[in-house]
mmCIF file of C-alpha atoms in Angstrom:
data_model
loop_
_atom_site.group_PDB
_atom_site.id
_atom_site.type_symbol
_atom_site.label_atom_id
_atom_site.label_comp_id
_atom_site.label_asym_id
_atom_site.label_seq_id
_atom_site.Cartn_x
_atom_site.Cartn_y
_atom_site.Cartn_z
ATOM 1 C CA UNK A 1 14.223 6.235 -11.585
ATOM 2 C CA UNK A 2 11.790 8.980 -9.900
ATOM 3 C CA UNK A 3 8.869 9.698 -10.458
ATOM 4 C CA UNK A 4 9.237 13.340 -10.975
ATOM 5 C CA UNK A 5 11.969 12.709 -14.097
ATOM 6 C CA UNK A 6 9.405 9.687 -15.702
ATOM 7 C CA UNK A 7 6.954 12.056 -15.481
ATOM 8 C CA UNK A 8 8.524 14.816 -17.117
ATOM 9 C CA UNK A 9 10.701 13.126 -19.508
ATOM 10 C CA UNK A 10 7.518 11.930 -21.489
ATOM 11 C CA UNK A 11 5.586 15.760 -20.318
ATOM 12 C CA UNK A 12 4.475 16.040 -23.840
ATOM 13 C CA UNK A 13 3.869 12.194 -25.129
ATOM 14 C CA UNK A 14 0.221 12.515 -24.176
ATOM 15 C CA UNK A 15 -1.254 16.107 -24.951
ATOM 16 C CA UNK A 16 -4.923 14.589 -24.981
ATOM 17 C CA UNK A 17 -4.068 13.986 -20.976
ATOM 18 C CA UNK A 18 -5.701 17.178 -20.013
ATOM 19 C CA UNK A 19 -9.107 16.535 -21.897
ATOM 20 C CA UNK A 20 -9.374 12.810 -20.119
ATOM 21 C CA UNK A 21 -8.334 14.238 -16.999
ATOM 22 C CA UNK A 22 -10.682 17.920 -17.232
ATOM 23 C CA UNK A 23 -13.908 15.759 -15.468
ATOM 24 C CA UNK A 24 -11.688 14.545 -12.920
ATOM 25 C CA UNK A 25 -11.262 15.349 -9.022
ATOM 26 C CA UNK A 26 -7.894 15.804 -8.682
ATOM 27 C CA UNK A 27 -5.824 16.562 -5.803
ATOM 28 C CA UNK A 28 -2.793 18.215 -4.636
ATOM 29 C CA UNK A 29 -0.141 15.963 -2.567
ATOM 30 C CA UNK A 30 -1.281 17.946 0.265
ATOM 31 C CA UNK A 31 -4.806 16.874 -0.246
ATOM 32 C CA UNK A 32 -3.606 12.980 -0.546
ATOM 33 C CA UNK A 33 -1.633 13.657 2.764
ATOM 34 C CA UNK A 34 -5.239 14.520 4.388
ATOM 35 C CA UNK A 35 -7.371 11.731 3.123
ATOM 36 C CA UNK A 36 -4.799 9.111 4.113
ATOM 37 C CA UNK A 37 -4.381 11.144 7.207
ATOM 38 C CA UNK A 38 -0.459 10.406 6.281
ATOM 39 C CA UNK A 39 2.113 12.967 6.877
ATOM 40 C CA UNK A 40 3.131 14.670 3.501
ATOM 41 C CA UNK A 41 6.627 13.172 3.608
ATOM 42 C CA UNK A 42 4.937 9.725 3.710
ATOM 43 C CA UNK A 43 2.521 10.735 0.676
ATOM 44 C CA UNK A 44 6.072 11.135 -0.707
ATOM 45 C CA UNK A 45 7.367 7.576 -0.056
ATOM 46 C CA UNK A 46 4.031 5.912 -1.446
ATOM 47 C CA UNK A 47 4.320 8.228 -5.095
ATOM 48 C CA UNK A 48 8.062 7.266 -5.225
ATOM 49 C CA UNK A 49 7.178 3.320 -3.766
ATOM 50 C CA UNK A 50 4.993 4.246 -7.168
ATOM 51 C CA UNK A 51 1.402 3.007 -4.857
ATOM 52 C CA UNK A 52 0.135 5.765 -6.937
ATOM 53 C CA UNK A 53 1.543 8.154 -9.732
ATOM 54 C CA UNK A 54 0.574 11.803 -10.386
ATOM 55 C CA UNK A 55 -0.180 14.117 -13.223
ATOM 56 C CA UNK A 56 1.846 17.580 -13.518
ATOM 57 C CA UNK A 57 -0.633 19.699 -14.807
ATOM 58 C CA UNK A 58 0.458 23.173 -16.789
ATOM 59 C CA UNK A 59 1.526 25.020 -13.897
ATOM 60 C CA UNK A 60 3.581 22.152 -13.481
ATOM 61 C CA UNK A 61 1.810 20.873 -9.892
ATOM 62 C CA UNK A 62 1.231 17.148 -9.002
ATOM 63 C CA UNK A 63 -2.110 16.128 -9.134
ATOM 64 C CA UNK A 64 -3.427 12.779 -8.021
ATOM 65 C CA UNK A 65 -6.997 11.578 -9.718
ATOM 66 C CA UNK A 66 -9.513 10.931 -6.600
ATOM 67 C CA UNK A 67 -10.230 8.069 -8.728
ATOM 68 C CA UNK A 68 -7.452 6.481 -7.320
ATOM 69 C CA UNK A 69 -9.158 6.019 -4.200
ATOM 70 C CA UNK A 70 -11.858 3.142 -3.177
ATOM 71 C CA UNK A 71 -15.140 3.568 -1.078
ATOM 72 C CA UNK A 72 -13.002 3.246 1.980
ATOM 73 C CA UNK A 73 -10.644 6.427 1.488
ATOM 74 C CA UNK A 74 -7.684 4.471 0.564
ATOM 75 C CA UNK A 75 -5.429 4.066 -2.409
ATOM 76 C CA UNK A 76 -7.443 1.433 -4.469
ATOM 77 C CA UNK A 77 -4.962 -2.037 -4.298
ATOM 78 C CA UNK A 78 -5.995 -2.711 -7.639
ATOM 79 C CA UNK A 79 -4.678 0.580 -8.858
ATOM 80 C CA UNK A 80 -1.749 0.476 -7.393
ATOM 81 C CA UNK A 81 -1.364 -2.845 -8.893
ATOM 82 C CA UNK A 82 -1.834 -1.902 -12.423
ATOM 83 C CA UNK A 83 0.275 0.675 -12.192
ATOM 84 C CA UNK A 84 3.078 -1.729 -11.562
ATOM 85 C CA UNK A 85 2.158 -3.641 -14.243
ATOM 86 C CA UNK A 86 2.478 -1.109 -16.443
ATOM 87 C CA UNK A 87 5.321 0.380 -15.041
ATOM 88 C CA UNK A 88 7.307 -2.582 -15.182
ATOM 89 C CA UNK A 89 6.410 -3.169 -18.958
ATOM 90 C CA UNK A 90 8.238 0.575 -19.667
ATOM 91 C CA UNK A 91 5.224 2.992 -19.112
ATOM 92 C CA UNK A 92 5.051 6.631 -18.867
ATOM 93 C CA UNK A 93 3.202 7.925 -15.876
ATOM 94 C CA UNK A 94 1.693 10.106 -18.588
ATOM 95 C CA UNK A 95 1.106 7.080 -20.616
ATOM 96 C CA UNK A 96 -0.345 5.055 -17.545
ATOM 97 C CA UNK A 97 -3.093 7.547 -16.850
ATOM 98 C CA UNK A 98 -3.949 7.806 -20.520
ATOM 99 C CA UNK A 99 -4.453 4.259 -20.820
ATOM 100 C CA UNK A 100 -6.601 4.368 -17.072
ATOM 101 C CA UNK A 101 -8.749 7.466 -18.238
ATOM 102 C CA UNK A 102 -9.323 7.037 -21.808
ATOM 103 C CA UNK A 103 -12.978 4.984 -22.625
ATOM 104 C CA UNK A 104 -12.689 1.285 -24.060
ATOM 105 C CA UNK A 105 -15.586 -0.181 -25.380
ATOM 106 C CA UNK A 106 -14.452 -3.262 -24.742
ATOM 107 C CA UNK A 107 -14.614 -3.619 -20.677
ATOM 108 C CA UNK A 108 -17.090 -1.571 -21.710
ATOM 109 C CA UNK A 109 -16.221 2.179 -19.878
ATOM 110 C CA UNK A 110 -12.667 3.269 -18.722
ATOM 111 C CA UNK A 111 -9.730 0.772 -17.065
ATOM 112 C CA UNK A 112 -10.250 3.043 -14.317
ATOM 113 C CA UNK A 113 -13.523 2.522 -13.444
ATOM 114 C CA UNK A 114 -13.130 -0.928 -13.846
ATOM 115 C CA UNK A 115 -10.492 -0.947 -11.237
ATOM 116 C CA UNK A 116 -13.627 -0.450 -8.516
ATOM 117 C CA UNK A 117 -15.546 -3.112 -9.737
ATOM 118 C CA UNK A 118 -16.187 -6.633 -11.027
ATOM 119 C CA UNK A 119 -13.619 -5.518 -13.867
ATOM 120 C CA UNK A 120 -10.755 -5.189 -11.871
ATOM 121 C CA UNK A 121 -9.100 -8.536 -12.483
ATOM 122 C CA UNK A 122 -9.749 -7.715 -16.498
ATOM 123 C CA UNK A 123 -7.983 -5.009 -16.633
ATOM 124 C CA UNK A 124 -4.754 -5.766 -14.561
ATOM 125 C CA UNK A 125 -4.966 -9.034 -16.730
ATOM 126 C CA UNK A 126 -5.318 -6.629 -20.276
ATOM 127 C CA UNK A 127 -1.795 -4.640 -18.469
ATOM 128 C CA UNK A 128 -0.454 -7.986 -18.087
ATOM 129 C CA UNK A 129 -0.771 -8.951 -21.395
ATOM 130 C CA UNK A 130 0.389 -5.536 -23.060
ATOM 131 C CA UNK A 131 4.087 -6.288 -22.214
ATOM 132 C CA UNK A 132 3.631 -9.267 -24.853
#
């Protein structure tokens, strides 16, 4: 399956996606390409490899959350993990970022945030258990 048709066959599951996403830095493929330093057609192989999903927003563009990233510029391993995780257990992309963005008091904060810190392990163990 691609990403592009398991991102638009469940466009509309989510329509609270924009408001968790409206705070965010997110960037175009060609912007990923640049901060990996990666040409665009290998930006391509990593979102279809699924090491990271992207949002369509309404104009119906990829976007990528910056969040994504680590201190170090690349693709946070942790993310990409949970992503699988979640994937594998019959998750949107839509879905996935909804669950990453949206605040849960008990980590306490956001799955995402808790990707980049002590948390990390938590969370991907929370995805783990969500396919039971």
């Amino acid at each position: 399956m691609s990403v592009t048709n398991s991102a638009n066959s469940h466009e509309n599951s989510h329509p609270e996606l924009p408001q968790l996403l409206a705070g965010e830095e997110l960037l175009t493929l060609k912007e990923v390409a640049e901060k990996l330093d990666l040409p665009i057609t290998r930006v391509f192989d990593l979102l279809n490899a699924r090491k990271f999903i992207a949002w369509r927003d309404p104009e119906g563009n990829r976007r990528v959350p910056a969040a994504f990233f680590n201190t170090k510029g690349a693709i946070s391993k942790y993310v990409s993990g949970v992503i699988t995780v979640l994937s594998d257990n019959g998750w949107s992309d839509n879905e996935i970022l909804a669950h990453l963005f949206t605040e849960d008091d008990s980590l306490p904060g956001r799955p995402i945030d808790g990707l980049h810190g002590h948390l990390a392990r938590e969370v991907i163990r929370r995805a783990q258990a969500s396919a039971f």
